Structures are given as structure tokens and as C-alpha cells.
Amino acid sequence: MPAQAKVAKVEARTSQPASPPLTERQEARRRRILHASAQLASRGGFDAVQMREVAESSQVALGTLYRYFPSKIHLLVATMQDQLEHMHGTLRKKPPQGETAAERVAETLMRAFRALQREPHLADAMVRALTFADRSVSPEVDQVSRQTTLIILDAMGLENPTPEQLSAVRVIEHTWHSALITWLSGRASIAQVKIDIETVCRLIDLTDPAASERPS
């Protein structure tokens, strides 16, 4: 399956320490915690996510919550990865229709952007956490990057991206993240975000190996 090749490429780029798999009960507990985090953030943004309230809402002990997520930043970055994973599933059910890879990626990222736009408080909380994250949150940040990369590669329709194409994907990720920040801070309109996303996605065409083989 193409996704397996994509995952292998992404893992080679963003390796992270292996951790033991969660039991079914632990995974259910983790899901409750992430759901509570997203709900609180949706209602009041970054400041509304307090660890004690998350623990109460998810029906876990405060000490247990801290074992899963050592800080609010860890929790909100993990919440962003979870939200992106959910978006990825939605996007797979209704793939982008653009004729070129650049058009499909631009459409995909704008759909993801509009999903975040519908929950501005949640989007702001997650992006702020990602911005505040230090080295201790690297595994969670890597997961966000990994998930974003997979979303873009799926839209491109590539089984085996070249190093140049993966570099283009990284630049696209940086631009998308920056566009989220400028929009959330009121310094960019949706129209401006769309133009920036469409512009950076042209890198996909520039790094297409087949492009150099086409007659000029």
C-alpha cells in the first residue's frame, strides 16, 4: 500500500524513541484525555486548558494525567496531532480533485485550514502550544510534523518521494504553520492564506523529476 512507503520515508526523516504500545484500557484513557483537552480548548482557548480540569473531565487522576502528558504543552501538541489524524481520515474519504499534485495539496491544506477555522479557539490553543514547545516536547512535535507530511504526501499521490520532494514538503509545512499563526493573530485574511498556500505548493512541480525530462 502506498501509505506504507510514505510512512517509511517520513520515519527516516523524523525518527523518535520507541515506546511500548498502550493497552486497550490505556488507549481508551488517552482518548478521553485528548477529547477533554479539545473540548476545553474549543470553549476557551489556551488558557481554558487546565490540567486539573482535564483530569476531572476525562475521569482520570491528576497524577495519571501527568504520566501521559508531563505538561499542558505536551497535551495540546498531542491534541493537535490527534486532530490532524482525524482530518486525514476525513480527507481520505473525500480526496482532493485537482489535476496536478500542487493543486491537490493546496486544496487539501485549505480544507484542513477551514476545519481549524471552524474551531478558532481550539486552533489557537494548539498552535500556541506548538510555538511554545521546547526540546522536551520533541516527540509530540515530531508526530505533528509526521502527520502533516503524510497528509501532504497522500494528496500528492506519491509512493516514493525523492529527497527534493520531501524538502519541498517541509517548506510547505513551514508555510502552512506560519499561515495559521498570521491568520490567528489577525495579520492575514483567508484570501491571503490561500494565495500563500497555492504559491508554496508550486514547489511540488519544481521538484518533480519528470519536469526536468519534459521539453522546454
XYZ file of N, CA and C in Angstrom:
648
model
N 0.855 -1.199 0.000
C 0.000 0.000 0.000
C 0.891 1.249 0.000
N 0.560 2.272 -0.780
C 1.402 3.470 -0.854
C 1.703 4.084 0.499
N 0.738 4.065 1.406
C 0.940 4.707 2.710
C 2.127 4.112 3.453
N 2.382 2.804 3.255
C 3.492 2.168 3.957
C 4.823 2.761 3.516
N 4.961 2.959 2.212
C 6.190 3.571 1.693
C 6.333 4.994 2.210
N 5.205 5.711 2.274
C 5.247 7.082 2.757
C 5.655 7.130 4.218
N 5.088 6.221 5.016
C 5.424 6.185 6.436
C 6.909 5.905 6.615
N 7.447 4.967 5.817
C 8.868 4.635 5.921
C 9.732 5.857 5.620
N 9.345 6.624 4.597
C 10.097 7.830 4.251
C 10.029 8.857 5.376
N 8.848 9.018 5.926
C 8.677 10.012 6.991
C 9.428 9.589 8.239
N 9.376 8.305 8.584
C 10.064 7.825 9.769
C 11.570 7.989 9.632
N 12.084 7.818 8.416
C 13.509 8.013 8.195
C 13.898 9.463 8.433
N 12.945 10.373 8.185
C 13.225 11.798 8.350
C 13.022 12.259 9.779
N 12.014 11.700 10.453
C 11.690 12.148 11.814
C 11.640 10.963 12.754
N 12.783 10.384 13.029
C 12.825 9.240 13.932
C 12.547 9.703 15.351
N 11.947 8.820 16.157
C 11.669 9.153 17.532
C 11.859 7.909 18.396
N 12.115 8.084 19.679
C 12.340 6.935 20.538
C 11.123 6.014 20.554
N 11.393 4.714 20.501
C 10.300 3.749 20.532
C 9.705 3.709 21.934
N 8.402 3.597 22.020
C 7.736 3.499 23.312
C 6.835 2.269 23.277
N 6.661 1.611 24.422
C 5.833 0.404 24.435
C 4.390 0.732 24.057
N 3.732 -0.156 23.319
C 2.349 0.104 22.925
C 1.420 0.158 24.131
N 0.397 0.978 24.025
C -0.570 1.103 25.106
C -1.527 -0.079 25.091
N -1.973 -0.464 26.266
C -3.019 -1.483 26.345
C -4.334 -0.864 25.890
N -5.325 -1.693 25.678
C -6.634 -1.176 25.246
C -7.206 -0.203 26.273
N -7.029 -0.523 27.537
C -7.536 0.352 28.599
C -6.765 1.674 28.625
N -5.444 1.598 28.475
C -4.633 2.821 28.458
C -4.966 3.701 27.255
N -5.195 3.070 26.112
C -5.540 3.838 24.916
C -6.887 4.525 25.088
N -7.839 3.841 25.699
C -9.154 4.441 25.949
C -9.015 5.636 26.896
N -8.158 5.493 27.893
C -7.923 6.594 28.827
C -7.280 7.779 28.104
N -6.306 7.481 27.252
C -5.638 8.536 26.492
C -6.622 9.256 25.572
N -7.533 8.501 24.966
C -8.538 9.103 24.087
C -9.440 10.045 24.879
N -9.815 9.653 26.082
C -10.661 10.514 26.920
C -9.930 11.805 27.271
N -8.651 11.699 27.563
C -7.856 12.879 27.914
C -7.782 13.837 26.729
N -7.488 13.318 25.543
C -7.383 14.169 24.351
C -8.727 14.808 24.015
N -9.801 14.048 24.202
C -11.140 14.594 23.930
C -11.444 15.738 24.900
N -11.117 15.536 26.175
C -11.366 16.585 27.175
C -10.531 17.822 26.871
N -9.294 17.617 26.476
C -8.423 18.740 26.117
C -9.010 19.540 24.967
N -9.463 18.840 23.925
C -10.035 19.519 22.759
C -11.317 20.257 23.118
N -12.131 19.663 23.967
C -13.384 20.294 24.362
C -13.132 21.581 25.147
N -12.221 21.522 26.095
C -11.906 22.709 26.891
C -11.296 23.808 26.023
N -10.394 23.420 25.129
C -9.764 24.406 24.245
C -10.787 25.024 23.303
N -11.726 24.231 22.823
C -12.755 24.738 21.907
C -13.604 25.809 22.569
N -13.813 25.645 23.880
C -14.670 26.603 24.592
C -13.923 27.863 25.004
N -12.645 27.740 25.365
C -11.968 28.917 25.915
C -10.542 29.136 25.483
N -10.048 28.342 24.542
C -8.697 28.544 24.055
C -7.626 28.008 24.987
N -6.415 28.504 24.800
C -5.231 28.009 25.512
C -5.405 28.085 27.023
N -5.860 29.231 27.525
C -5.951 29.422 28.973
C -7.001 28.541 29.620
N -7.980 28.081 28.839
C -9.056 27.256 29.400
C -8.609 25.826 29.663
N -7.489 25.425 29.084
C -7.000 24.053 29.270
C -6.135 24.023 30.523
N -6.745 23.630 31.639
C -6.056 23.473 32.907
C -5.978 21.979 33.231
N -4.813 21.521 33.639
C -4.603 20.080 33.820
C -5.593 19.465 34.817
N -5.917 20.179 35.874
C -6.862 19.622 36.842
C -8.242 19.444 36.213
N -8.660 20.420 35.412
C -9.958 20.307 34.750
C -9.959 19.204 33.705
N -8.842 19.049 33.000
C -8.737 17.958 32.026
C -8.860 16.618 32.744
N -8.201 16.486 33.875
C -8.261 15.248 34.648
C -9.692 14.961 35.092
N -10.375 15.987 35.589
C -11.754 15.796 36.046
C -12.679 15.436 34.886
N -12.514 16.133 33.756
C -13.387 15.890 32.608
C -13.174 14.510 32.005
N -11.937 14.029 32.053
C -11.635 12.722 31.461
C -11.714 11.590 32.469
N -12.035 11.936 33.706
C -12.210 10.957 34.779
C -10.946 10.137 35.027
N -9.829 10.852 35.100
C -8.573 10.203 35.482
C -7.957 11.001 36.625
N -7.111 10.344 37.406
C -6.428 11.039 38.496
C -5.428 12.027 37.906
N -5.198 13.123 38.619
C -4.279 14.146 38.131
C -2.880 13.555 37.919
N -2.449 12.707 38.832
C -1.141 12.081 38.685
C -1.064 11.202 37.442
N -2.163 10.524 37.138
C -2.208 9.690 35.937
C -2.109 10.553 34.686
N -2.798 11.684 34.685
C -2.741 12.598 33.543
C -1.307 13.051 33.284
N -0.593 13.380 34.341
C 0.787 13.841 34.179
C 1.720 12.726 33.705
N 1.354 11.479 33.973
C 2.171 10.378 33.443
C 2.008 10.259 31.929
N 0.825 10.567 31.438
C 0.588 10.540 29.996
C 1.152 11.785 29.324
N 0.927 12.937 29.957
C 1.343 14.223 29.384
C 1.973 15.065 30.492
N 3.309 15.230 30.480
C 4.002 15.924 31.566
C 3.627 17.390 31.751
N 3.017 18.007 30.724
C 2.644 19.419 30.846
C 1.489 19.721 29.901
N 0.935 20.894 30.085
C -0.139 21.353 29.201
C 0.344 21.463 27.757
N 1.592 21.858 27.566
C 2.131 21.975 26.212
C 2.184 20.597 25.544
N 2.691 19.601 26.279
C 2.706 18.233 25.745
C 1.289 17.805 25.339
N 0.337 18.106 26.200
C -1.042 17.692 25.962
C -1.630 18.360 24.728
N -1.444 19.659 24.594
C -2.048 20.374 23.469
C -1.373 20.047 22.139
N -0.067 19.800 22.159
C 0.596 19.388 20.923
C 0.094 17.996 20.514
N -0.083 17.103 21.499
C -0.646 15.782 21.208
C -2.084 15.911 20.710
N -2.810 16.884 21.233
C -4.173 17.132 20.762
C -4.164 17.564 19.304
N -3.175 18.379 18.916
C -3.068 18.794 17.519
C -2.796 17.599 16.611
N -1.910 16.717 17.047
C -1.627 15.521 16.243
C -2.897 14.680 16.089
N -3.655 14.565 17.153
C -4.888 13.794 17.120
C -5.907 14.424 16.176
N -6.013 15.742 16.206
C -6.937 16.443 15.317
C -6.511 16.291 13.860
N -5.202 16.352 13.591
C -4.712 16.165 12.230
C -4.965 14.744 11.738
N -4.831 13.780 12.631
C -5.105 12.385 12.261
C -6.577 12.220 11.877
N -7.435 12.861 12.646
C -8.870 12.818 12.324
C -9.136 13.476 10.969
N -8.502 14.634 10.729
C -8.646 15.314 9.436
C -8.163 14.430 8.289
N -7.071 13.731 8.525
C -6.507 12.864 7.490
C -7.517 11.795 7.088
N -8.177 11.220 8.083
C -9.196 10.221 7.784
C -10.337 10.807 6.972
N -10.760 12.018 7.316
C -11.823 12.691 6.574
C -11.390 12.985 5.145
N -10.153 13.445 4.980
C -9.640 13.763 3.646
C -9.524 12.525 2.775
N -9.191 11.392 3.377
C -9.083 10.156 2.603
C -10.447 9.710 2.078
N -11.496 10.005 2.834
C -12.842 9.637 2.386
C -13.292 10.479 1.205
N -12.765 11.698 1.129
C -13.109 12.603 0.027
C -11.826 13.256 -0.476
N -11.061 12.534 -1.314
C -9.760 13.038 -1.773
C -9.906 14.311 -2.601
N -8.833 15.126 -2.648
C -8.865 16.351 -3.457
C -8.978 16.031 -4.937
N -9.547 16.957 -5.700
C -9.851 16.707 -7.109
C -8.940 17.450 -8.089
N -7.945 18.175 -7.616
C -7.074 18.936 -8.510
C -6.375 18.063 -9.533
N -6.081 18.626 -10.690
C -5.444 17.863 -11.761
C -3.966 17.608 -11.483
N -3.288 18.559 -10.864
C -1.863 18.402 -10.573
C -1.659 18.146 -9.084
N -0.461 17.627 -8.758
C -0.139 17.385 -7.348
C -0.179 18.683 -6.549
N 0.336 19.772 -7.140
C 0.342 21.070 -6.460
C -1.084 21.523 -6.148
N -1.990 21.358 -7.100
C -3.382 21.760 -6.888
C -4.036 20.903 -5.801
N -3.735 19.607 -5.803
C -4.345 18.713 -4.805
C -3.849 19.026 -3.401
N -2.558 19.318 -3.275
C -2.020 19.649 -1.957
C -2.594 20.973 -1.465
N -2.674 21.962 -2.343
C -3.233 23.260 -1.953
C -4.683 23.097 -1.500
N -5.452 22.308 -2.250
C -6.853 22.071 -1.875
C -6.939 21.364 -0.528
N -6.093 20.366 -0.328
C -6.084 19.609 0.920
C -5.757 20.493 2.114
N -4.716 21.313 1.992
C -4.315 22.169 3.105
C -5.349 23.251 3.399
N -6.019 23.747 2.375
C -7.067 24.734 2.612
C -8.285 24.093 3.268
N -8.571 22.845 2.923
C -9.666 22.141 3.610
C -9.324 21.916 5.078
N -8.064 21.545 5.341
C -7.632 21.376 6.728
C -7.669 22.716 7.464
N -7.273 23.775 6.765
C -7.284 25.107 7.357
C -8.708 25.522 7.716
N -9.646 25.254 6.820
C -11.044 25.645 7.089
C -11.633 24.829 8.230
N -11.166 23.576 8.379
C -11.623 22.780 9.525
C -11.162 23.423 10.822
N -9.934 23.910 10.851
C -9.434 24.618 12.028
C -10.150 25.957 12.207
N -10.491 26.581 11.089
C -11.188 27.872 11.139
C -12.536 27.747 11.842
N -13.159 26.583 11.726
C -14.463 26.371 12.387
C -14.323 26.264 13.904
N -13.101 26.001 14.377
C -12.835 25.918 15.822
C -11.664 26.848 16.155
N -11.874 28.157 16.066
C -10.745 29.092 16.222
C -10.071 29.034 17.591
N -10.838 28.820 18.657
C -10.229 28.742 19.995
C -9.333 27.512 20.104
N -9.812 26.396 19.586
C -9.020 25.167 19.596
C -7.766 25.333 18.740
N -7.930 25.908 17.554
C -6.786 26.125 16.660
C -5.742 27.004 17.338
N -6.195 28.076 17.970
C -5.272 28.986 18.635
C -4.522 28.276 19.761
N -5.233 27.472 20.551
C -4.591 26.763 21.669
C -3.528 25.797 21.166
N -3.835 25.053 20.119
C -2.893 24.062 19.601
C -1.673 24.726 18.969
N -1.900 25.776 18.203
C -0.787 26.453 17.535
C 0.102 27.166 18.553
N -0.504 27.749 19.574
C 0.292 28.385 20.626
C 1.162 27.351 21.332
N 0.596 26.193 21.616
C 1.373 25.139 22.269
C 2.534 24.688 21.391
N 2.270 24.550 20.095
C 3.323 24.148 19.166
C 4.428 25.189 19.119
N 4.048 26.458 19.203
C 5.015 27.549 19.170
C 5.838 27.604 20.458
N 5.211 27.300 21.598
C 5.892 27.353 22.887
C 6.738 26.109 23.167
N 6.543 25.047 22.403
C 7.173 23.759 22.701
C 8.700 23.852 22.699
N 9.319 23.279 23.739
C 10.777 23.219 23.784
C 11.226 21.793 23.445
N 12.498 21.494 23.693
C 13.031 20.194 23.294
C 12.360 19.023 24.000
N 11.838 19.268 25.183
C 11.185 18.180 25.918
C 9.930 17.686 25.215
N 9.402 18.506 24.317
C 8.163 18.149 23.610
C 8.476 17.640 22.192
N 9.741 17.393 21.909
C 10.147 16.984 20.560
C 9.394 15.772 20.023
N 9.172 14.711 20.817
C 8.433 13.558 20.269
C 7.030 13.931 19.803
N 6.333 14.756 20.572
C 4.987 15.175 20.190
C 5.024 16.088 18.962
N 6.003 17.002 18.915
C 6.139 17.892 17.755
C 6.458 17.071 16.507
N 7.325 16.056 16.659
C 7.646 15.179 15.531
C 6.403 14.467 15.010
N 5.509 14.080 15.920
C 4.274 13.413 15.500
C 3.389 14.347 14.690
N 3.328 15.615 15.088
C 2.556 16.600 14.327
C 3.148 16.750 12.929
N 4.467 16.876 12.873
C 5.142 17.010 11.577
C 4.933 15.774 10.725
N 5.038 14.607 11.334
C 4.845 13.341 10.623
C 3.438 13.259 10.022
N 2.440 13.625 10.833
C 1.062 13.546 10.362
C 0.807 14.541 9.235
N 1.359 15.752 9.358
C 1.200 16.752 8.301
C 1.856 16.278 7.012
N 3.044 15.682 7.139
C 3.745 15.161 5.973
C 2.924 14.086 5.269
N 2.345 13.184 6.039
C 1.537 12.115 5.443
C 0.315 12.670 4.718
N -0.292 13.707 5.280
C -1.442 14.340 4.628
C -1.024 14.908 3.275
N 0.121 15.587 3.251
C 0.600 16.194 2.009
C 0.982 15.120 0.988
N 1.696 14.075 1.431
C 2.109 13.016 0.511
C 0.911 12.277 -0.062
N -0.107 12.068 0.739
C -1.327 11.433 0.238
C -1.961 12.277 -0.865
N -1.995 13.583 -0.644
C -2.573 14.476 -1.652
C -1.730 14.477 -2.929
N -0.411 14.384 -2.782
C 0.469 14.344 -3.944
C 0.303 13.040 -4.723
N -0.065 11.972 -4.016
C -0.221 10.681 -4.676
C 1.103 10.003 -4.969
N 2.103 10.238 -4.091
C 3.438 9.684 -4.324
C 3.688 8.445 -3.486
N 4.257 7.422 -4.122
C 4.672 6.239 -3.391
C 6.075 6.399 -2.836
N 6.972 6.918 -3.663
C 8.380 7.031 -3.287
C 8.888 8.448 -3.551
N 8.605 9.373 -2.661
C 9.068 10.757 -2.868
C 10.593 10.842 -2.840
N 11.141 11.694 -3.672
C 12.580 11.921 -3.704
C 12.980 12.827 -2.542
N 14.274 12.898 -2.211
C 14.713 13.835 -1.165
C 14.311 15.279 -1.481
N 14.371 15.658 -2.769
C 13.985 17.019 -3.160
C 12.497 17.249 -2.903
N 11.675 16.247 -3.179
C 10.237 16.389 -2.938
C 9.936 16.459 -1.445
N 10.650 15.668 -0.642
C 10.458 15.738 0.803
C 10.899 17.099 1.347
N 11.932 17.663 0.746
C 12.359 19.014 1.144
C 11.260 20.016 0.827
N 10.643 19.889 -0.346
C 9.533 20.773 -0.710
C 8.381 20.622 0.275
N 8.117 19.384 0.691
C 7.043 19.135 1.658
C 7.336 19.854 2.972
N 8.595 19.821 3.402
C 8.948 20.513 4.653
C 8.704 22.014 4.550
N 9.074 22.601 3.404
C 8.854 24.041 3.210
C 7.354 24.345 3.209
N 6.573 23.470 2.590
C 5.113 23.647 2.568
C 4.556 23.576 3.989
N 5.051 22.616 4.782
C 4.616 22.513 6.178
C 4.913 23.800 6.943
N 6.133 24.324 6.770
C 6.515 25.554 7.480
C 5.604 26.716 7.082
N 5.301 26.791 5.796
C 4.445 27.882 5.308
C 3.030 27.750 5.860
N 2.522 26.532 5.877
C 1.167 26.298 6.397
C 1.097 26.677 7.877
N 2.109 26.277 8.635
C 2.140 26.614 10.052
C 2.220 28.124 10.244
N 3.083 28.782 9.471
C 3.212 30.240 9.554
C 1.902 30.927 9.173
N 1.225 30.388 8.153
C -0.057 30.961 7.725
C -1.093 30.854 8.831
N -1.082 29.745 9.568
C -2.001 29.593 10.696
C -1.739 30.662 11.753
N -0.463 30.881 12.040
C -0.103 31.872 13.063
C -0.538 33.275 12.644
N -0.245 33.655 11.397
C -0.591 35.005 10.955
C -2.095 35.198 10.872
N -2.831 34.142 10.504
C -4.299 34.255 10.470
C -4.868 34.369 11.886
N -4.369 33.531 12.795
C -4.877 33.552 14.163
C -4.584 34.880 14.857
N -3.482 35.525 14.477
C -3.129 36.809 15.082
C -3.810 37.987 14.379
N -4.622 37.691 13.359
C -5.337 38.746 12.653
C -4.501 39.501 11.648
N -3.327 38.971 11.306
C -2.433 39.658 10.377
C -2.553 39.154 8.945
N -3.438 38.196 8.708
C -3.640 37.682 7.346
C -5.093 37.254 7.194
N -5.653 37.506 6.032
C -7.018 37.081 5.730
C -6.994 35.671 5.154
N -8.179 35.067 5.062
C -8.274 33.741 4.449
C -7.783 33.794 3.003
N -8.114 34.880 2.312
C -7.695 35.021 0.912
C -6.172 35.059 0.800
N -5.519 35.768 1.731
C -4.064 35.832 1.716
C -3.444 34.472 2.024
N -4.036 33.767 2.976
C -3.555 32.422 3.307
C -3.641 31.519 2.078
N -4.753 31.595 1.360
C -4.952 30.749 0.175
C -3.880 31.043 -0.882
N -3.590 32.321 -1.097
C -2.566 32.697 -2.076
C -1.198 32.153 -1.662
N -0.862 32.289 -0.373
C 0.442 31.806 0.109
C 0.555 30.292 -0.044
N -0.517 29.581 0.301
C -0.504 28.121 0.198
C -0.365 27.686 -1.257
N -1.130 28.301 -2.141
C -1.052 27.948 -3.555
C 0.337 28.256 -4.127
N 0.930 29.361 -3.680
C 2.259 29.738 -4.170
C 3.313 28.731 -3.743
N 3.335 28.366 -2.456
C 4.367 27.451 -1.975
C 4.182 26.052 -2.549
N 2.949 25.676 -2.848
C 2.708 24.345 -3.399
C 3.284 24.177 -4.807
N 3.611 25.281 -5.451
C 4.254 25.189 -6.764
C 5.629 24.546 -6.682
N 6.196 24.503 -5.482
C 7.471 23.806 -5.299
C 7.354 22.331 -5.673
N 6.157 21.800 -5.534
C 5.950 20.395 -5.877
C 6.251 20.157 -7.352
N 5.770 21.061 -8.217
C 6.033 20.928 -9.649
C 7.523 21.107 -9.943
N 8.166 22.030 -9.224
C 9.584 22.305 -9.470
C 10.473 21.134 -9.078
N 10.027 20.332 -8.095
C 10.840 19.206 -7.636
C 10.407 17.879 -8.241
N 9.476 17.924 -9.187
C 9.018 16.709 -9.867
C 10.109 16.244 -10.835
N 10.681 15.033 -10.650
C 11.737 14.559 -11.548
C 11.300 14.545 -13.012
N 10.012 14.318 -13.248
C 9.528 14.247 -14.618
C 9.582 15.621 -15.292
N 9.571 16.689 -14.474
C 9.555 18.043 -15.033
C 10.831 18.325 -15.807
N 11.983 17.814 -15.320
C 13.253 18.056 -15.997
C 13.373 17.278 -17.296
N 12.509 16.266 -17.448
C 12.562 15.454 -18.659
C 11.659 16.000 -19.747
N 10.760 16.934 -19.377
C 9.848 17.489 -20.373
C 10.569 18.487 -21.263
N 10.243 18.530 -22.541
C 10.876 19.501 -23.432
C 10.483 20.907 -23.054
N 11.435 21.842 -23.110
C 11.153 23.228 -22.738
C 10.518 23.963 -23.909
